[in-house]
Amino acid sequence: TQLLEQSPQFLSIQEGENLTVYCNSSSVFSSLQWYRQEPGEGPVLLVTVVTGGEVKKLKRLTFQFGDARKDSSLHITAAQPGDTGLYLCAGLANTNAGKSTFGDGTTLTVKP
Amino acid sequence: KAGVTQTPRYLIKTRGQQVTLSCSPISGHRSVSWYQQTPGQGLQFLFEYFSETQRNKGNFPGRFSGRQFSNSRSEMNVSTLELGDSALYLCASGESAGTSGGGGQFFGPGTRLTVL
């Protein structure tokens, strides 16, 4: 069974601060996704990383896939209240199957 | 393109009843996955359908079943409902994970099921 552990579970910061969320596993994934979910809605795909060591930037968000494709991180620069939400990482073991393993999520609160 | 749609958005049932949830994927997507989300267990994979065939199945009892139609729309059914089945049921669609840039899925808003 593949597991993804996210840390921290909860994070409360002030507007303008930086933060990093981690997603770790002992298993290798063919790709890894990051999602953001708001209450009462489904997760929204932020990014997919596929290559070990890959770094992707989405405005103030920077995503990194570990060299061994077992872990990933999400870094947010100058957080804003609009970044508040549940951040989920998900790993895909097989690129030919729509079965993702999700981490338990990081609940981020950015206070104005 | 229109996003993933799920109906109904909210549902209240009593123990022992059965329920059917519906999902319409993004046009052109052939993969539809279903997940159960609860505060205690997070997002748990139920099953995935691709071109009308169940391609993957999670660790849920046989009371949970699904199907996919030729137009890629999917339904999931839960029979003999239990209190613990109360959850947000999410549907996600994808093209084919191997050709969509790594497998990112697009989720619907979910169906909130409450079992009394």
PDB file of C-alpha atoms in Angstrom:
ATOM      1  CA  THR A   1       0.000   0.000   0.000  1.00  0.00           C
ATOM      2  CA  GLN A   2       1.393   3.359  -0.998  1.00  0.00           C
ATOM      3  CA  LEU A   3       1.101   6.129   1.557  1.00  0.00           C
ATOM      4  CA  LEU A   4       1.712   9.835   1.311  1.00  0.00           C
ATOM      5  CA  GLU A   5       2.417  11.789   4.453  1.00  0.00           C
ATOM      6  CA  GLN A   6       1.881  15.515   4.449  1.00  0.00           C
ATOM      7  CA  SER A   7       3.270  17.979   6.945  1.00  0.00           C
ATOM      8  CA  PRO A   8       2.355  20.084   8.660  1.00  0.00           C
ATOM      9  CA  GLN A   9      -1.269  19.091   9.094  1.00  0.00           C
ATOM     10  CA  PHE A  10      -2.307  22.612  10.051  1.00  0.00           C
ATOM     11  CA  LEU A  11      -0.624  25.931   9.358  1.00  0.00           C
ATOM     12  CA  SER A  12      -1.774  29.392  10.419  1.00  0.00           C
ATOM     13  CA  ILE A  13       0.297  32.344   9.278  1.00  0.00           C
ATOM     14  CA  GLN A  14       0.073  36.085   8.717  1.00  0.00           C
ATOM     15  CA  GLU A  15      -0.312  37.641   5.311  1.00  0.00           C
ATOM     16  CA  GLY A  16       3.055  38.199   3.668  1.00  0.00           C
ATOM     17  CA  GLU A  17       4.830  35.263   5.297  1.00  0.00           C
ATOM     18  CA  ASN A  18       6.401  32.380   3.392  1.00  0.00           C
ATOM     19  CA  LEU A  19       5.611  28.722   3.977  1.00  0.00           C
ATOM     20  CA  THR A  20       6.495  25.255   2.798  1.00  0.00           C
ATOM     21  CA  VAL A  21       4.333  22.145   2.794  1.00  0.00           C
ATOM     22  CA  TYR A  22       5.879  18.710   2.480  1.00  0.00           C
ATOM     23  CA  CYS A  23       4.649  15.474   0.968  1.00  0.00           C
ATOM     24  CA  ASN A  24       6.686  12.337   1.649  1.00  0.00           C
ATOM     25  CA  SER A  25       6.472   8.669   0.800  1.00  0.00           C
ATOM     26  CA  SER A  26       8.611   5.567   0.841  1.00  0.00           C
ATOM     27  CA  SER A  27       7.184   4.649  -2.562  1.00  0.00           C
ATOM     28  CA  VAL A  28       8.131   5.887  -5.996  1.00  0.00           C
ATOM     29  CA  PHE A  29       5.458   7.663  -8.006  1.00  0.00           C
ATOM     30  CA  SER A  30       5.346   8.133 -11.754  1.00  0.00           C
ATOM     31  CA  SER A  31       3.842  11.563 -11.184  1.00  0.00           C
ATOM     32  CA  LEU A  32       2.622  13.704  -8.343  1.00  0.00           C
ATOM     33  CA  GLN A  33      -0.103  16.305  -8.244  1.00  0.00           C
ATOM     34  CA  TRP A  34      -0.916  19.183  -5.912  1.00  0.00           C
ATOM     35  CA  TYR A  35      -4.501  20.274  -5.400  1.00  0.00           C
ATOM     36  CA  ARG A  36      -6.222  23.025  -3.428  1.00  0.00           C
ATOM     37  CA  GLN A  37      -9.654  22.462  -2.001  1.00  0.00           C
ATOM     38  CA  GLU A  38     -12.062  24.970  -0.505  1.00  0.00           C
ATOM     39  CA  PRO A  39     -14.937  24.014   1.810  1.00  0.00           C
ATOM     40  CA  GLY A  40     -17.858  22.408   0.011  1.00  0.00           C
ATOM     41  CA  GLU A  41     -16.006  22.105  -3.277  1.00  0.00           C
ATOM     42  CA  GLY A  42     -13.905  19.519  -5.052  1.00  0.00           C
ATOM     43  CA  PRO A  43     -10.097  19.742  -5.214  1.00  0.00           C
ATOM     44  CA  VAL A  44      -8.688  21.944  -7.959  1.00  0.00           C
ATOM     45  CA  LEU A  45      -5.567  20.765  -9.743  1.00  0.00           C
ATOM     46  CA  LEU A  46      -2.645  23.176  -9.283  1.00  0.00           C
ATOM     47  CA  VAL A  47       0.229  21.305 -10.878  1.00  0.00           C
ATOM     48  CA  THR A  48       1.542  17.929 -12.022  1.00  0.00           C
ATOM     49  CA  VAL A  49       5.213  17.037 -11.676  1.00  0.00           C
ATOM     50  CA  VAL A  50       6.613  14.082 -13.529  1.00  0.00           C
ATOM     51  CA  THR A  51      10.410  14.214 -13.682  1.00  0.00           C
ATOM     52  CA  GLY A  52      12.630  13.667 -10.644  1.00  0.00           C
ATOM     53  CA  GLY A  53      14.128  16.985  -9.550  1.00  0.00           C
ATOM     54  CA  GLU A  54      11.558  18.951 -11.504  1.00  0.00           C
ATOM     55  CA  VAL A  55      10.664  22.442 -10.294  1.00  0.00           C
ATOM     56  CA  LYS A  56       7.531  24.243 -11.445  1.00  0.00           C
ATOM     57  CA  LYS A  57       6.429  27.749 -10.608  1.00  0.00           C
ATOM     58  CA  LEU A  58       2.889  29.056 -10.617  1.00  0.00           C
ATOM     59  CA  LYS A  59       2.998  32.752  -9.683  1.00  0.00           C
ATOM     60  CA  ARG A  60       3.904  32.744  -5.953  1.00  0.00           C
ATOM     61  CA  LEU A  61       3.777  28.940  -5.702  1.00  0.00           C
ATOM     62  CA  THR A  62       6.847  26.775  -6.302  1.00  0.00           C
ATOM     63  CA  PHE A  63       6.526  23.004  -6.573  1.00  0.00           C
ATOM     64  CA  GLN A  64       9.408  20.570  -6.438  1.00  0.00           C
ATOM     65  CA  PHE A  65       9.529  16.842  -7.114  1.00  0.00           C
ATOM     66  CA  GLY A  66      12.263  14.933  -5.317  1.00  0.00           C
ATOM     67  CA  ASP A  67      15.097  13.396  -7.318  1.00  0.00           C
ATOM     68  CA  ALA A  68      13.915   9.896  -6.391  1.00  0.00           C
ATOM     69  CA  ARG A  69      10.265  10.764  -7.123  1.00  0.00           C
ATOM     70  CA  LYS A  70       9.245   9.850  -3.577  1.00  0.00           C
ATOM     71  CA  ASP A  71       8.617  13.286  -2.157  1.00  0.00           C
ATOM     72  CA  SER A  72       7.528  16.763  -3.089  1.00  0.00           C
ATOM     73  CA  SER A  73       7.219  20.224  -1.611  1.00  0.00           C
ATOM     74  CA  LEU A  74       5.043  23.252  -2.151  1.00  0.00           C
ATOM     75  CA  HIS A  75       6.461  26.652  -1.256  1.00  0.00           C
ATOM     76  CA  ILE A  76       4.291  29.759  -1.142  1.00  0.00           C
ATOM     77  CA  THR A  77       5.941  33.161  -1.135  1.00  0.00           C
ATOM     78  CA  ALA A  78       4.231  36.160   0.454  1.00  0.00           C
ATOM     79  CA  ALA A  79       1.058  34.287   1.328  1.00  0.00           C
ATOM     80  CA  GLN A  80      -2.269  36.038   0.886  1.00  0.00           C
ATOM     81  CA  PRO A  81      -5.677  35.389   2.505  1.00  0.00           C
ATOM     82  CA  GLY A  82      -6.846  34.002  -0.842  1.00  0.00           C
ATOM     83  CA  ASP A  83      -4.331  31.165  -0.438  1.00  0.00           C
ATOM     84  CA  THR A  84      -6.359  29.816   2.480  1.00  0.00           C
ATOM     85  CA  GLY A  85      -7.548  26.269   1.875  1.00  0.00           C
ATOM     86  CA  LEU A  86      -6.757  22.575   2.092  1.00  0.00           C
ATOM     87  CA  TYR A  87      -3.682  21.607   0.103  1.00  0.00           C
ATOM     88  CA  LEU A  88      -3.537  17.998  -1.020  1.00  0.00           C
ATOM     89  CA  CYS A  89      -0.758  16.072  -2.670  1.00  0.00           C
ATOM     90  CA  ALA A  90      -1.591  12.986  -4.701  1.00  0.00           C
ATOM     91  CA  GLY A  91       0.643  10.370  -6.231  1.00  0.00           C
ATOM     92  CA  LEU A  92       0.054   8.253  -9.254  1.00  0.00           C
ATOM     93  CA  ALA A  93       1.933   4.965  -9.313  1.00  0.00           C
ATOM     94  CA  ASN A  94       0.952   3.971 -12.807  1.00  0.00           C
ATOM     95  CA  THR A  95       0.586   6.534 -15.573  1.00  0.00           C
ATOM     96  CA  ASN A  96      -2.048   4.363 -17.208  1.00  0.00           C
ATOM     97  CA  ALA A  97      -4.506   4.342 -14.353  1.00  0.00           C
ATOM     98  CA  GLY A  98      -6.669   7.007 -12.765  1.00  0.00           C
ATOM     99  CA  LYS A  99      -6.043   5.797  -9.238  1.00  0.00           C
ATOM    100  CA  SER A 100      -4.409   8.465  -7.119  1.00  0.00           C
ATOM    101  CA  THR A 101      -3.193   8.069  -3.563  1.00  0.00           C
ATOM    102  CA  PHE A 102      -3.868  11.212  -1.578  1.00  0.00           C
ATOM    103  CA  GLY A 103      -2.108  12.632   1.422  1.00  0.00           C
ATOM    104  CA  ASP A 104      -4.214  13.737   4.386  1.00  0.00           C
ATOM    105  CA  GLY A 105      -3.786  17.372   3.435  1.00  0.00           C
ATOM    106  CA  THR A 106      -2.479  20.571   4.964  1.00  0.00           C
ATOM    107  CA  THR A 107      -5.038  23.099   6.130  1.00  0.00           C
ATOM    108  CA  LEU A 108      -3.600  26.557   5.535  1.00  0.00           C
ATOM    109  CA  THR A 109      -5.051  29.697   7.072  1.00  0.00           C
ATOM    110  CA  VAL A 110      -3.601  33.047   6.060  1.00  0.00           C
ATOM    111  CA  LYS A 111      -4.694  35.876   8.326  1.00  0.00           C
ATOM    112  CA  PRO A 112      -4.917  39.410   6.961  1.00  0.00           C
TER     113      PRO A 112
ATOM    114  CA  LYS B   1     -15.105  23.228 -21.888  1.00  0.00           C
ATOM    115  CA  ALA B   2     -17.625  22.651 -19.152  1.00  0.00           C
ATOM    116  CA  GLY B   3     -16.224  21.163 -15.975  1.00  0.00           C
ATOM    117  CA  VAL B   4     -17.125  17.958 -14.210  1.00  0.00           C
ATOM    118  CA  THR B   5     -20.696  17.974 -12.985  1.00  0.00           C
ATOM    119  CA  GLN B   6     -22.174  15.875 -10.217  1.00  0.00           C
ATOM    120  CA  THR B   7     -25.775  15.372  -9.217  1.00  0.00           C
ATOM    121  CA  PRO B   8     -27.296  15.708  -6.788  1.00  0.00           C
ATOM    122  CA  ARG B   9     -25.169  18.090  -4.718  1.00  0.00           C
ATOM    123  CA  TYR B  10     -26.816  17.117  -1.441  1.00  0.00           C
ATOM    124  CA  LEU B  11     -28.610  13.981  -0.393  1.00  0.00           C
ATOM    125  CA  ILE B  12     -30.128  12.777   2.871  1.00  0.00           C
ATOM    126  CA  LYS B  13     -30.943   9.105   3.282  1.00  0.00           C
ATOM    127  CA  THR B  14     -31.694   6.725   6.131  1.00  0.00           C
ATOM    128  CA  ARG B  15     -29.863   3.557   7.103  1.00  0.00           C
ATOM    129  CA  GLY B  16     -30.662   0.610   4.894  1.00  0.00           C
ATOM    130  CA  GLN B  17     -31.630   2.652   1.875  1.00  0.00           C
ATOM    131  CA  GLN B  18     -29.685   2.736  -1.345  1.00  0.00           C
ATOM    132  CA  VAL B  19     -28.443   5.731  -3.308  1.00  0.00           C
ATOM    133  CA  THR B  20     -27.234   6.475  -6.850  1.00  0.00           C
ATOM    134  CA  LEU B  21     -24.907   9.357  -7.610  1.00  0.00           C
ATOM    135  CA  SER B  22     -24.209  10.682 -11.074  1.00  0.00           C
ATOM    136  CA  CYS B  23     -21.140  12.214 -12.695  1.00  0.00           C
ATOM    137  CA  SER B  24     -20.643  13.804 -16.102  1.00  0.00           C
ATOM    138  CA  PRO B  25     -16.950  14.139 -16.987  1.00  0.00           C
ATOM    139  CA  ILE B  26     -15.300  16.832 -19.062  1.00  0.00           C
ATOM    140  CA  SER B  27     -16.088  16.321 -22.732  1.00  0.00           C
ATOM    141  CA  GLY B  28     -13.495  14.029 -24.293  1.00  0.00           C
ATOM    142  CA  HIS B  29     -12.363  12.515 -21.005  1.00  0.00           C
ATOM    143  CA  ARG B  30     -12.744   8.765 -20.852  1.00  0.00           C
ATOM    144  CA  SER B  31     -11.461   8.105 -17.346  1.00  0.00           C
ATOM    145  CA  VAL B  32     -13.780   8.656 -14.400  1.00  0.00           C
ATOM    146  CA  SER B  33     -12.671   8.011 -10.824  1.00  0.00           C
ATOM    147  CA  TRP B  34     -14.711   8.121  -7.649  1.00  0.00           C
ATOM    148  CA  TYR B  35     -13.434   9.086  -4.208  1.00  0.00           C
ATOM    149  CA  GLN B  36     -14.932   9.241  -0.737  1.00  0.00           C
ATOM    150  CA  GLN B  37     -13.824  12.129   1.476  1.00  0.00           C
ATOM    151  CA  THR B  38     -14.385  12.177   5.217  1.00  0.00           C
ATOM    152  CA  PRO B  39     -12.742  14.249   7.961  1.00  0.00           C
ATOM    153  CA  GLY B  40     -11.220  11.178   9.558  1.00  0.00           C
ATOM    154  CA  GLN B  41     -10.025   9.241   6.507  1.00  0.00           C
ATOM    155  CA  GLY B  42      -9.327  11.968   3.975  1.00  0.00           C
ATOM    156  CA  LEU B  43      -9.727  11.151   0.306  1.00  0.00           C
ATOM    157  CA  GLN B  44     -10.115   7.440  -0.308  1.00  0.00           C
ATOM    158  CA  PHE B  45     -10.178   5.926  -3.796  1.00  0.00           C
ATOM    159  CA  LEU B  46     -13.308   3.936  -4.631  1.00  0.00           C
ATOM    160  CA  PHE B  47     -12.921   2.894  -8.261  1.00  0.00           C
ATOM    161  CA  GLU B  48     -12.032   4.070 -11.739  1.00  0.00           C
ATOM    162  CA  TYR B  49     -13.768   3.448 -15.017  1.00  0.00           C
ATOM    163  CA  PHE B  50     -12.213   3.827 -18.428  1.00  0.00           C
ATOM    164  CA  SER B  51     -14.155   3.235 -21.645  1.00  0.00           C
ATOM    165  CA  GLU B  52     -17.001   1.539 -19.728  1.00  0.00           C
ATOM    166  CA  THR B  53     -14.668  -0.907 -17.941  1.00  0.00           C
ATOM    167  CA  GLN B  54     -13.675  -0.832 -14.296  1.00  0.00           C
ATOM    168  CA  ARG B  55      -9.910  -0.418 -14.425  1.00  0.00           C
ATOM    169  CA  ASN B  56      -9.084  -0.012 -10.757  1.00  0.00           C
ATOM    170  CA  LYS B  57     -10.848  -0.676  -7.488  1.00  0.00           C
ATOM    171  CA  GLY B  58     -10.159   0.526  -3.969  1.00  0.00           C
ATOM    172  CA  ASN B  59     -10.702  -1.263  -0.684  1.00  0.00           C
ATOM    173  CA  PHE B  60     -14.404  -0.703  -0.190  1.00  0.00           C
ATOM    174  CA  PRO B  61     -17.083  -3.335   0.435  1.00  0.00           C
ATOM    175  CA  GLY B  62     -19.239  -4.695  -2.354  1.00  0.00           C
ATOM    176  CA  ARG B  63     -22.066  -2.367  -1.314  1.00  0.00           C
ATOM    177  CA  PHE B  64     -20.230   0.261  -3.339  1.00  0.00           C
ATOM    178  CA  SER B  65     -20.525  -0.241  -7.070  1.00  0.00           C
ATOM    179  CA  GLY B  66     -20.349   1.807 -10.202  1.00  0.00           C
ATOM    180  CA  ARG B  67     -20.692   1.820 -13.922  1.00  0.00           C
ATOM    181  CA  GLN B  68     -19.818   3.943 -16.899  1.00  0.00           C
ATOM    182  CA  PHE B  69     -21.890   4.526 -19.982  1.00  0.00           C
ATOM    183  CA  SER B  70     -20.809   4.842 -23.594  1.00  0.00           C
ATOM    184  CA  ASN B  71     -20.889   8.650 -23.343  1.00  0.00           C
ATOM    185  CA  SER B  72     -18.419   8.402 -20.399  1.00  0.00           C
ATOM    186  CA  ARG B  73     -21.003   9.494 -17.841  1.00  0.00           C
ATOM    187  CA  SER B  74     -20.698   7.462 -14.679  1.00  0.00           C
ATOM    188  CA  GLU B  75     -22.865   6.459 -11.765  1.00  0.00           C
ATOM    189  CA  MET B  76     -22.000   5.025  -8.421  1.00  0.00           C
ATOM    190  CA  ASN B  77     -24.407   3.133  -6.226  1.00  0.00           C
ATOM    191  CA  VAL B  78     -24.298   2.441  -2.521  1.00  0.00           C
ATOM    192  CA  SER B  79     -26.693  -0.170  -1.209  1.00  0.00           C
ATOM    193  CA  THR B  80     -27.780  -0.827   2.365  1.00  0.00           C
ATOM    194  CA  LEU B  81     -26.508   2.516   3.597  1.00  0.00           C
ATOM    195  CA  GLU B  82     -24.717   2.735   6.931  1.00  0.00           C
ATOM    196  CA  LEU B  83     -24.130   5.767   9.129  1.00  0.00           C
ATOM    197  CA  GLY B  84     -20.439   5.608   8.261  1.00  0.00           C
ATOM    198  CA  ASP B  85     -21.208   6.157   4.593  1.00  0.00           C
ATOM    199  CA  SER B  86     -21.895   9.822   5.315  1.00  0.00           C
ATOM    200  CA  ALA B  87     -19.266  11.659   3.301  1.00  0.00           C
ATOM    201  CA  LEU B  88     -18.493  13.894   0.364  1.00  0.00           C
ATOM    202  CA  TYR B  89     -18.365  11.731  -2.758  1.00  0.00           C
ATOM    203  CA  LEU B  90     -16.132  13.184  -5.428  1.00  0.00           C
ATOM    204  CA  CYS B  91     -15.911  12.304  -9.071  1.00  0.00           C
ATOM    205  CA  ALA B  92     -12.812  13.099 -11.109  1.00  0.00           C
ATOM    206  CA  SER B  93     -12.212  12.852 -14.826  1.00  0.00           C
ATOM    207  CA  GLY B  94      -9.085  12.571 -16.903  1.00  0.00           C
ATOM    208  CA  GLU B  95      -8.182  11.918 -20.506  1.00  0.00           C
ATOM    209  CA  SER B  96      -5.992   8.898 -20.137  1.00  0.00           C
ATOM    210  CA  ALA B  97      -3.413   9.279 -17.437  1.00  0.00           C
ATOM    211  CA  GLY B  98      -0.651   8.187 -19.690  1.00  0.00           C
ATOM    212  CA  THR B  99      -1.258  10.937 -22.217  1.00  0.00           C
ATOM    213  CA  SER B 100      -2.472  13.841 -20.116  1.00  0.00           C
ATOM    214  CA  GLY B 101       0.851  15.114 -18.869  1.00  0.00           C
ATOM    215  CA  GLY B 102       1.167  12.883 -15.863  1.00  0.00           C
ATOM    216  CA  GLY B 103      -2.262  12.066 -14.572  1.00  0.00           C
ATOM    217  CA  GLY B 104      -3.797  15.189 -13.123  1.00  0.00           C
ATOM    218  CA  GLN B 105      -7.486  14.801 -12.537  1.00  0.00           C
ATOM    219  CA  PHE B 106     -10.309  17.294 -12.663  1.00  0.00           C
ATOM    220  CA  PHE B 107     -12.801  17.054  -9.842  1.00  0.00           C
ATOM    221  CA  GLY B 108     -16.463  17.839  -9.654  1.00  0.00           C
ATOM    222  CA  PRO B 109     -17.982  19.725  -6.699  1.00  0.00           C
ATOM    223  CA  GLY B 110     -19.021  16.490  -5.026  1.00  0.00           C
ATOM    224  CA  THR B 111     -22.211  15.057  -3.616  1.00  0.00           C
ATOM    225  CA  ARG B 112     -22.661  15.497   0.126  1.00  0.00           C
ATOM    226  CA  LEU B 113     -24.382  12.362   1.409  1.00  0.00           C
ATOM    227  CA  THR B 114     -25.811  12.298   4.898  1.00  0.00           C
ATOM    228  CA  VAL B 115     -27.080   9.002   6.291  1.00  0.00           C
ATOM    229  CA  LEU B 116     -29.429   9.272   9.266  1.00  0.00           C
TER     230      LEU B 116
END
